[in-house]
Structure formats: structure tokens, C-alpha cells
PDB file of N, CA and C in Angstrom:
ATOM      1  N   VAL A   1      22.806   3.836  -8.888  1.00 81.00           N
ATOM      2  CA  VAL A   1      21.725   2.918  -8.560  1.00 81.00           C
ATOM      3  C   VAL A   1      21.631   2.714  -7.051  1.00 81.00           C
ATOM      4  N   GLN A   2      22.766   2.610  -6.390  1.00 84.00           N
ATOM      5  CA  GLN A   2      22.772   2.417  -4.938  1.00 84.00           C
ATOM      6  C   GLN A   2      22.147   3.614  -4.226  1.00 84.00           C
ATOM      7  N   GLU A   3      22.417   4.823  -4.695  1.00 88.00           N
ATOM      8  CA  GLU A   3      21.830   6.018  -4.098  1.00 88.00           C
ATOM      9  C   GLU A   3      20.316   6.022  -4.245  1.00 88.00           C
ATOM     10  N   ALA A   4      19.820   5.569  -5.376  1.00 84.00           N
ATOM     11  CA  ALA A   4      18.376   5.501  -5.596  1.00 84.00           C
ATOM     12  C   ALA A   4      17.730   4.502  -4.645  1.00 84.00           C
ATOM     13  N   LYS A   5      18.371   3.370  -4.427  1.00 83.00           N
ATOM     14  CA  LYS A   5      17.854   2.371  -3.490  1.00 83.00           C
ATOM     15  C   LYS A   5      17.823   2.925  -2.074  1.00 83.00           C
ATOM     16  N   GLU A   6      18.863   3.639  -1.692  1.00 85.00           N
ATOM     17  CA  GLU A   6      18.918   4.231  -0.359  1.00 85.00           C
ATOM     18  C   GLU A   6      17.862   5.316  -0.189  1.00 85.00           C
ATOM     19  N   ALA A   7      17.635   6.110  -1.227  1.00 86.00           N
ATOM     20  CA  ALA A   7      16.617   7.155  -1.175  1.00 86.00           C
ATOM     21  C   ALA A   7      15.231   6.540  -1.061  1.00 86.00           C
ATOM     22  N   LEU A   8      15.003   5.421  -1.718  1.00 84.00           N
ATOM     23  CA  LEU A   8      13.718   4.738  -1.666  1.00 84.00           C
ATOM     24  C   LEU A   8      13.395   4.280  -0.245  1.00 84.00           C
ATOM     25  N   LEU A   9      14.391   3.928   0.512  1.00 85.00           N
ATOM     26  CA  LEU A   9      14.185   3.510   1.899  1.00 85.00           C
ATOM     27  C   LEU A   9      13.666   4.645   2.768  1.00 85.00           C
ATOM     28  N   LEU A  10      13.830   5.884   2.330  1.00 91.00           N
ATOM     29  CA  LEU A  10      13.410   7.052   3.101  1.00 91.00           C
ATOM     30  C   LEU A  10      12.017   7.547   2.735  1.00 91.00           C
ATOM     31  N   VAL A  11      11.374   6.942   1.754  1.00 93.00           N
ATOM     32  CA  VAL A  11      10.047   7.355   1.302  1.00 93.00           C
ATOM     33  C   VAL A  11       9.044   7.168   2.432  1.00 93.00           C
ATOM     34  N   SER A  12       8.308   8.237   2.760  1.00 95.00           N
ATOM     35  CA  SER A  12       7.306   8.149   3.831  1.00 95.00           C
ATOM     36  C   SER A  12       5.875   8.205   3.289  1.00 95.00           C
ATOM     37  N   SER A  13       5.700   8.722   2.081  1.00 96.00           N
ATOM     38  CA  SER A  13       4.383   8.822   1.474  1.00 96.00           C
ATOM     39  C   SER A  13       4.505   8.411   0.014  1.00 96.00           C
ATOM     40  N   LEU A  14       3.588   7.514  -0.424  1.00 95.00           N
ATOM     41  CA  LEU A  14       3.680   6.990  -1.781  1.00 95.00           C
ATOM     42  C   LEU A  14       2.296   6.951  -2.417  1.00 95.00           C
ATOM     43  N   ASP A  15       2.166   7.569  -3.582  1.00 97.00           N
ATOM     44  CA  ASP A  15       0.908   7.593  -4.313  1.00 97.00           C
ATOM     45  C   ASP A  15       1.069   6.765  -5.591  1.00 97.00           C
ATOM     46  N   LEU A  16       0.416   5.605  -5.598  1.00 96.00           N
ATOM     47  CA  LEU A  16       0.432   4.713  -6.755  1.00 96.00           C
ATOM     48  C   LEU A  16      -0.950   4.608  -7.381  1.00 96.00           C
ATOM     49  N   SER A  17      -1.780   5.593  -7.151  1.00 98.00           N
ATOM     50  CA  SER A  17      -3.153   5.556  -7.646  1.00 98.00           C
ATOM     51  C   SER A  17      -3.202   5.693  -9.168  1.00 98.00           C
ATOM     52  N   HIS A  18      -4.286   5.160  -9.749  1.00 98.00           N
ATOM     53  CA  HIS A  18      -4.563   5.274 -11.189  1.00 98.00           C
ATOM     54  C   HIS A  18      -3.459   4.660 -12.052  1.00 98.00           C
ATOM     55  N   ASN A  19      -3.012   3.470 -11.697  1.00 97.00           N
ATOM     56  CA  ASN A  19      -1.935   2.826 -12.459  1.00 97.00           C
ATOM     57  C   ASN A  19      -2.275   1.433 -12.973  1.00 97.00           C
ATOM     58  N   LYS A  20      -3.506   0.971 -12.778  1.00 95.00           N
ATOM     59  CA  LYS A  20      -3.928  -0.365 -13.216  1.00 95.00           C
ATOM     60  C   LYS A  20      -3.085  -1.466 -12.580  1.00 95.00           C
ATOM     61  N   ILE A  21      -2.660  -1.247 -11.354  1.00 94.00           N
ATOM     62  CA  ILE A  21      -1.853  -2.234 -10.624  1.00 94.00           C
ATOM     63  C   ILE A  21      -2.756  -3.384 -10.195  1.00 94.00           C
ATOM     64  N   SER A  22      -2.310  -4.604 -10.448  1.00 90.00           N
ATOM     65  CA  SER A  22      -3.093  -5.768 -10.043  1.00 90.00           C
ATOM     66  C   SER A  22      -2.413  -6.557  -8.926  1.00 90.00           C
ATOM     67  N   LYS A  23      -1.153  -6.295  -8.697  1.00 88.00           N
ATOM     68  CA  LYS A  23      -0.425  -6.985  -7.629  1.00 88.00           C
ATOM     69  C   LYS A  23       0.607  -6.037  -7.039  1.00 88.00           C
ATOM     70  N   ILE A  24       0.750  -6.109  -5.737  1.00 87.00           N
ATOM     71  CA  ILE A  24       1.719  -5.257  -5.065  1.00 87.00           C
ATOM     72  C   ILE A  24       2.487  -6.113  -4.059  1.00 87.00           C
ATOM     73  N   SER A  25       3.788  -5.908  -3.979  1.00 85.00           N
ATOM     74  CA  SER A  25       4.603  -6.726  -3.081  1.00 85.00           C
ATOM     75  C   SER A  25       5.829  -5.944  -2.622  1.00 85.00           C
ATOM     76  N   ASN A  26       6.534  -6.526  -1.686  1.00 84.00           N
ATOM     77  CA  ASN A  26       7.802  -5.992  -1.173  1.00 84.00           C
ATOM     78  C   ASN A  26       7.686  -4.616  -0.519  1.00 84.00           C
ATOM     79  N   LEU A  27       6.557  -4.325   0.062  1.00 86.00           N
ATOM     80  CA  LEU A  27       6.414  -3.038   0.750  1.00 86.00           C
ATOM     81  C   LEU A  27       7.207  -2.991   2.053  1.00 86.00           C
ATOM     82  N   GLN A  28       7.563  -4.149   2.596  1.00 84.00           N
ATOM     83  CA  GLN A  28       8.299  -4.179   3.854  1.00 84.00           C
ATOM     84  C   GLN A  28       9.663  -3.493   3.739  1.00 84.00           C
ATOM     85  N   THR A  29      10.182  -3.383   2.536  1.00 85.00           N
ATOM     86  CA  THR A  29      11.473  -2.726   2.357  1.00 85.00           C
ATOM     87  C   THR A  29      11.380  -1.213   2.556  1.00 85.00           C
ATOM     88  N   LEU A  30      10.157  -0.673   2.463  1.00 89.00           N
ATOM     89  CA  LEU A  30       9.951   0.765   2.652  1.00 89.00           C
ATOM     90  C   LEU A  30       9.678   1.032   4.130  1.00 89.00           C
ATOM     91  N   GLN A  31      10.722   1.055   4.907  1.00 88.00           N
ATOM     92  CA  GLN A  31      10.614   1.097   6.360  1.00 88.00           C
ATOM     93  C   GLN A  31      10.102   2.415   6.920  1.00 88.00           C
ATOM     94  N   GLN A  32      10.123   3.480   6.142  1.00 93.00           N
ATOM     95  CA  GLN A  32       9.636   4.780   6.598  1.00 93.00           C
ATOM     96  C   GLN A  32       8.241   5.099   6.077  1.00 93.00           C
ATOM     97  N   LEU A  33       7.664   4.197   5.298  1.00 94.00           N
ATOM     98  CA  LEU A  33       6.372   4.440   4.656  1.00 94.00           C
ATOM     99  C   LEU A  33       5.242   4.487   5.680  1.00 94.00           C
ATOM    100  N   THR A  34       4.553   5.633   5.746  1.00 94.00           N
ATOM    101  CA  THR A  34       3.426   5.791   6.668  1.00 94.00           C
ATOM    102  C   THR A  34       2.115   6.085   5.946  1.00 94.00           C
ATOM    103  N   LYS A  35       2.192   6.560   4.702  1.00 95.00           N
ATOM    104  CA  LYS A  35       0.990   6.876   3.915  1.00 95.00           C
ATOM    105  C   LYS A  35       1.105   6.216   2.550  1.00 95.00           C
ATOM    106  N   LEU A  36       0.062   5.456   2.182  1.00 93.00           N
ATOM    107  CA  LEU A  36       0.070   4.751   0.910  1.00 93.00           C
ATOM    108  C   LEU A  36      -1.280   4.899   0.229  1.00 93.00           C
ATOM    109  N   ASP A  37      -1.260   5.380  -0.998  1.00 96.00           N
ATOM    110  CA  ASP A  37      -2.474   5.516  -1.799  1.00 96.00           C
ATOM    111  C   ASP A  37      -2.341   4.587  -2.997  1.00 96.00           C
ATOM    112  N   ILE A  38      -3.140   3.519  -2.993  1.00 93.00           N
ATOM    113  CA  ILE A  38      -3.178   2.599  -4.127  1.00 93.00           C
ATOM    114  C   ILE A  38      -4.609   2.492  -4.651  1.00 93.00           C
ATOM    115  N   SER A  39      -5.296   3.603  -4.603  1.00 95.00           N
ATOM    116  CA  SER A  39      -6.676   3.662  -5.076  1.00 95.00           C
ATOM    117  C   SER A  39      -6.721   3.633  -6.610  1.00 95.00           C
ATOM    118  N   PHE A  40      -7.907   3.300  -7.123  1.00 96.00           N
ATOM    119  CA  PHE A  40      -8.160   3.276  -8.560  1.00 96.00           C
ATOM    120  C   PHE A  40      -7.174   2.377  -9.311  1.00 96.00           C
ATOM    121  N   ASN A  41      -7.028   1.166  -8.798  1.00 95.00           N
ATOM    122  CA  ASN A  41      -6.207   0.153  -9.455  1.00 95.00           C
ATOM    123  C   ASN A  41      -7.047  -1.100  -9.651  1.00 95.00           C
ATOM    124  N   ASP A  42      -6.404  -2.217  -9.917  1.00 93.00           N
ATOM    125  CA  ASP A  42      -7.098  -3.481 -10.153  1.00 93.00           C
ATOM    126  C   ASP A  42      -6.751  -4.516  -9.085  1.00 93.00           C
ATOM    127  N   LEU A  43      -6.621  -4.079  -7.855  1.00 89.00           N
ATOM    128  CA  LEU A  43      -6.263  -4.990  -6.771  1.00 89.00           C
ATOM    129  C   LEU A  43      -7.461  -5.828  -6.345  1.00 89.00           C
ATOM    130  N   LYS A  44      -7.189  -7.106  -6.081  1.00 85.00           N
ATOM    131  CA  LYS A  44      -8.171  -8.025  -5.527  1.00 85.00           C
ATOM    132  C   LYS A  44      -7.602  -8.525  -4.203  1.00 85.00           C
ATOM    133  N   SER A  45      -8.371  -9.197  -3.419  1.00 76.00           N
ATOM    134  CA  SER A  45      -7.876  -9.641  -2.113  1.00 76.00           C
ATOM    135  C   SER A  45      -6.655 -10.537  -2.243  1.00 76.00           C
ATOM    136  N   SER A  46      -6.640 -11.414  -3.235  1.00 59.00           N
ATOM    137  CA  SER A  46      -5.523 -12.322  -3.395  1.00 59.00           C
ATOM    138  C   SER A  46      -4.245 -11.619  -3.838  1.00 59.00           C
ATOM    139  N   SER A  47      -4.377 -10.399  -4.321  1.00 61.00           N
ATOM    140  CA  SER A  47      -3.201  -9.676  -4.796  1.00 61.00           C
ATOM    141  C   SER A  47      -2.638  -8.718  -3.746  1.00 61.00           C
ATOM    142  N   LEU A  48      -3.301  -8.636  -2.594  1.00 70.00           N
ATOM    143  CA  LEU A  48      -2.807  -7.741  -1.555  1.00 70.00           C
ATOM    144  C   LEU A  48      -1.661  -8.396  -0.801  1.00 70.00           C
ATOM    145  N   CYS A  49      -0.666  -7.630  -0.537  1.00 70.00           N
ATOM    146  CA  CYS A  49       0.461  -8.141   0.218  1.00 70.00           C
ATOM    147  C   CYS A  49       0.306  -7.729   1.681  1.00 70.00           C
ATOM    148  N   LYS A  50       1.249  -8.123   2.482  1.00 75.00           N
ATOM    149  CA  LYS A  50       1.246  -7.698   3.873  1.00 75.00           C
ATOM    150  C   LYS A  50       1.759  -6.259   3.929  1.00 75.00           C
ATOM    151  N   PHE A  51       0.966  -5.395   4.547  1.00 81.00           N
ATOM    152  CA  PHE A  51       1.353  -4.001   4.639  1.00 81.00           C
ATOM    153  C   PHE A  51       2.270  -3.785   5.840  1.00 81.00           C
ATOM    154  N   PRO A  52       3.273  -2.940   5.693  1.00 82.00           N
ATOM    155  CA  PRO A  52       4.166  -2.659   6.813  1.00 82.00           C
ATOM    156  C   PRO A  52       3.393  -2.072   7.998  1.00 82.00           C
ATOM    157  N   PRO A  53       3.742  -2.436   9.216  1.00 83.00           N
ATOM    158  CA  PRO A  53       2.988  -1.988  10.393  1.00 83.00           C
ATOM    159  C   PRO A  53       3.062  -0.492  10.652  1.00 83.00           C
ATOM    160  N   GLN A  54       4.027   0.198  10.086  1.00 89.00           N
ATOM    161  CA  GLN A  54       4.143   1.636  10.327  1.00 89.00           C
ATOM    162  C   GLN A  54       3.185   2.458   9.475  1.00 89.00           C
ATOM    163  N   ILE A  55       2.488   1.840   8.503  1.00 88.00           N
ATOM    164  CA  ILE A  55       1.519   2.580   7.695  1.00 88.00           C
ATOM    165  C   ILE A  55       0.334   2.977   8.574  1.00 88.00           C
ATOM    166  N   VAL A  56       0.001   4.257   8.563  1.00 88.00           N
ATOM    167  CA  VAL A  56      -1.129   4.754   9.354  1.00 88.00           C
ATOM    168  C   VAL A  56      -2.258   5.286   8.474  1.00 88.00           C
ATOM    169  N   GLU A  57      -1.967   5.561   7.211  1.00 91.00           N
ATOM    170  CA  GLU A  57      -2.996   6.003   6.273  1.00 91.00           C
ATOM    171  C   GLU A  57      -2.889   5.163   5.006  1.00 91.00           C
ATOM    172  N   LEU A  58      -4.019   4.508   4.652  1.00 89.00           N
ATOM    173  CA  LEU A  58      -4.041   3.618   3.506  1.00 89.00           C
ATOM    174  C   LEU A  58      -5.308   3.872   2.699  1.00 89.00           C
ATOM    175  N   ASN A  59      -5.143   4.108   1.416  1.00 92.00           N
ATOM    176  CA  ASN A  59      -6.291   4.300   0.539  1.00 92.00           C
ATOM    177  C   ASN A  59      -6.326   3.160  -0.471  1.00 92.00           C
ATOM    178  N   LEU A  60      -7.333   2.286  -0.321  1.00 89.00           N
ATOM    179  CA  LEU A  60      -7.561   1.156  -1.216  1.00 89.00           C
ATOM    180  C   LEU A  60      -8.832   1.347  -2.044  1.00 89.00           C
ATOM    181  N   SER A  61      -9.422   2.510  -1.973  1.00 92.00           N
ATOM    182  CA  SER A  61     -10.718   2.729  -2.612  1.00 92.00           C
ATOM    183  C   SER A  61     -10.644   2.527  -4.127  1.00 92.00           C
ATOM    184  N   HIS A  62     -11.787   2.174  -4.689  1.00 93.00           N
ATOM    185  CA  HIS A  62     -11.944   1.991  -6.133  1.00 93.00           C
ATOM    186  C   HIS A  62     -11.027   0.917  -6.705  1.00 93.00           C
ATOM    187  N   ASN A  63     -10.929  -0.189  -5.969  1.00 90.00           N
ATOM    188  CA  ASN A  63     -10.287  -1.406  -6.452  1.00 90.00           C
ATOM    189  C   ASN A  63     -11.366  -2.476  -6.520  1.00 90.00           C
ATOM    190  N   THR A  64     -11.044  -3.623  -7.000  1.00 86.00           N
ATOM    191  CA  THR A  64     -12.025  -4.709  -7.110  1.00 86.00           C
ATOM    192  C   THR A  64     -11.840  -5.716  -5.970  1.00 86.00           C
ATOM    193  N   LEU A  65     -11.800  -5.205  -4.757  1.00 81.00           N
ATOM    194  CA  LEU A  65     -11.618  -6.060  -3.591  1.00 81.00           C
ATOM    195  C   LEU A  65     -12.846  -6.936  -3.385  1.00 81.00           C
ATOM    196  N   GLU A  66     -12.607  -8.168  -3.042  1.00 75.00           N
ATOM    197  CA  GLU A  66     -13.694  -9.107  -2.801  1.00 75.00           C
ATOM    198  C   GLU A  66     -14.318  -8.821  -1.451  1.00 75.00           C
ATOM    199  N   SER A  67     -15.617  -8.925  -1.370  1.00 60.00           N
ATOM    200  CA  SER A  67     -16.333  -8.572  -0.143  1.00 60.00           C
ATOM    201  C   SER A  67     -16.048  -9.532   1.009  1.00 60.00           C
ATOM    202  N   ASN A  68     -15.606 -10.753   0.712  1.00 52.00           N
ATOM    203  CA  ASN A  68     -15.321 -11.706   1.783  1.00 52.00           C
ATOM    204  C   ASN A  68     -13.882 -11.627   2.279  1.00 52.00           C
ATOM    205  N   THR A  69     -13.194 -10.590   1.885  1.00 57.00           N
ATOM    206  CA  THR A  69     -11.813 -10.405   2.302  1.00 57.00           C
ATOM    207  C   THR A  69     -11.745  -9.953   3.750  1.00 57.00           C
ATOM    208  N   TYR A  70     -10.923 -10.641   4.545  1.00 56.00           N
ATOM    209  CA  TYR A  70     -10.696 -10.189   5.917  1.00 56.00           C
ATOM    210  C   TYR A  70      -9.241  -9.768   6.051  1.00 56.00           C
ATOM    211  N   LEU A  71      -9.050  -8.507   6.289  1.00 64.00           N
ATOM    212  CA  LEU A  71      -7.719  -7.962   6.527  1.00 64.00           C
ATOM    213  C   LEU A  71      -7.795  -7.118   7.784  1.00 64.00           C
ATOM    214  N   ASP A  72      -6.815  -7.241   8.630  1.00 65.00           N
ATOM    215  CA  ASP A  72      -6.808  -6.485   9.879  1.00 65.00           C
ATOM    216  C   ASP A  72      -6.142  -5.133   9.662  1.00 65.00           C
ATOM    217  N   PHE A  73      -6.957  -4.089   9.688  1.00 69.00           N
ATOM    218  CA  PHE A  73      -6.458  -2.729   9.539  1.00 69.00           C
ATOM    219  C   PHE A  73      -6.713  -1.922  10.803  1.00 69.00           C
ATOM    220  N   SER A  74      -6.834  -2.561  11.922  1.00 69.00           N
ATOM    221  CA  SER A  74      -7.164  -1.868  13.167  1.00 69.00           C
ATOM    222  C   SER A  74      -6.082  -0.882  13.593  1.00 69.00           C
ATOM    223  N   TYR A  75      -4.888  -1.045  13.124  1.00 69.00           N
ATOM    224  CA  TYR A  75      -3.774  -0.164  13.496  1.00 69.00           C
ATOM    225  C   TYR A  75      -3.754   1.138  12.703  1.00 69.00           C
ATOM    226  N   LEU A  76      -4.595   1.267  11.690  1.00 72.00           N
ATOM    227  CA  LEU A  76      -4.577   2.449  10.829  1.00 72.00           C
ATOM    228  C   LEU A  76      -5.311   3.623  11.458  1.00 72.00           C
ATOM    229  N   LYS A  77      -4.814   4.822  11.229  1.00 75.00           N
ATOM    230  CA  LYS A  77      -5.518   6.041  11.617  1.00 75.00           C
ATOM    231  C   LYS A  77      -6.563   6.399  10.576  1.00 75.00           C
ATOM    232  N   GLN A  78      -6.287   6.067   9.307  1.00 72.00           N
ATOM    233  CA  GLN A  78      -7.200   6.401   8.222  1.00 72.00           C
ATOM    234  C   GLN A  78      -7.178   5.288   7.192  1.00 72.00           C
ATOM    235  N   LEU A  79      -8.386   4.819   6.808  1.00 72.00           N
ATOM    236  CA  LEU A  79      -8.539   3.797   5.791  1.00 72.00           C
ATOM    237  C   LEU A  79      -9.650   4.211   4.854  1.00 72.00           C
ATOM    238  N   GLU A  80      -9.360   4.209   3.556  1.00 68.00           N
ATOM    239  CA  GLU A  80     -10.374   4.514   2.539  1.00 68.00           C
ATOM    240  C   GLU A  80     -10.469   3.338   1.599  1.00 68.00           C
TER     241      GLU A  80
END
């Protein structure tokens, strides 16, 4: 189990698309994560967590995000 936790810390790209996810948390533990795909889920603005600052590519497309949501993604190279 400890080896799996240590390996998870090294993940740099994560695809969680098409999983009906409605809430996401604890991404700060993934210190090497630079690419995250959470498209085609059930995320709303209230269910979004704080994204780690090292993420440069983020795909949030095809979620039920509220139009009045303000999130600062100016640091991203790519946002969908």
C-alpha cells in the first residue's frame, strides 16, 4: 500500500473523464500533476476544488458548470 501511495505522488497526467464524478478533492497531494482531464462528468462550480498550481493543461468540458462561476485559470497553458 505504501508503494502505491508513493507511486501516486509521481503521477503527472491523469484522465478521469467519463466517470460521473460530482466532487473532486485532495488534488494538492499530486505534486507532479501537470495535465488533468475531468471532462464528461457531473461537476458543478460548488464541487470544484482548488487545483494545484503546477497544472498547465485542464479539461473541464462537458460538465454542468454554472455560468456565474469565477475561477482563475490564467496560469494554464490549455483549458477546455
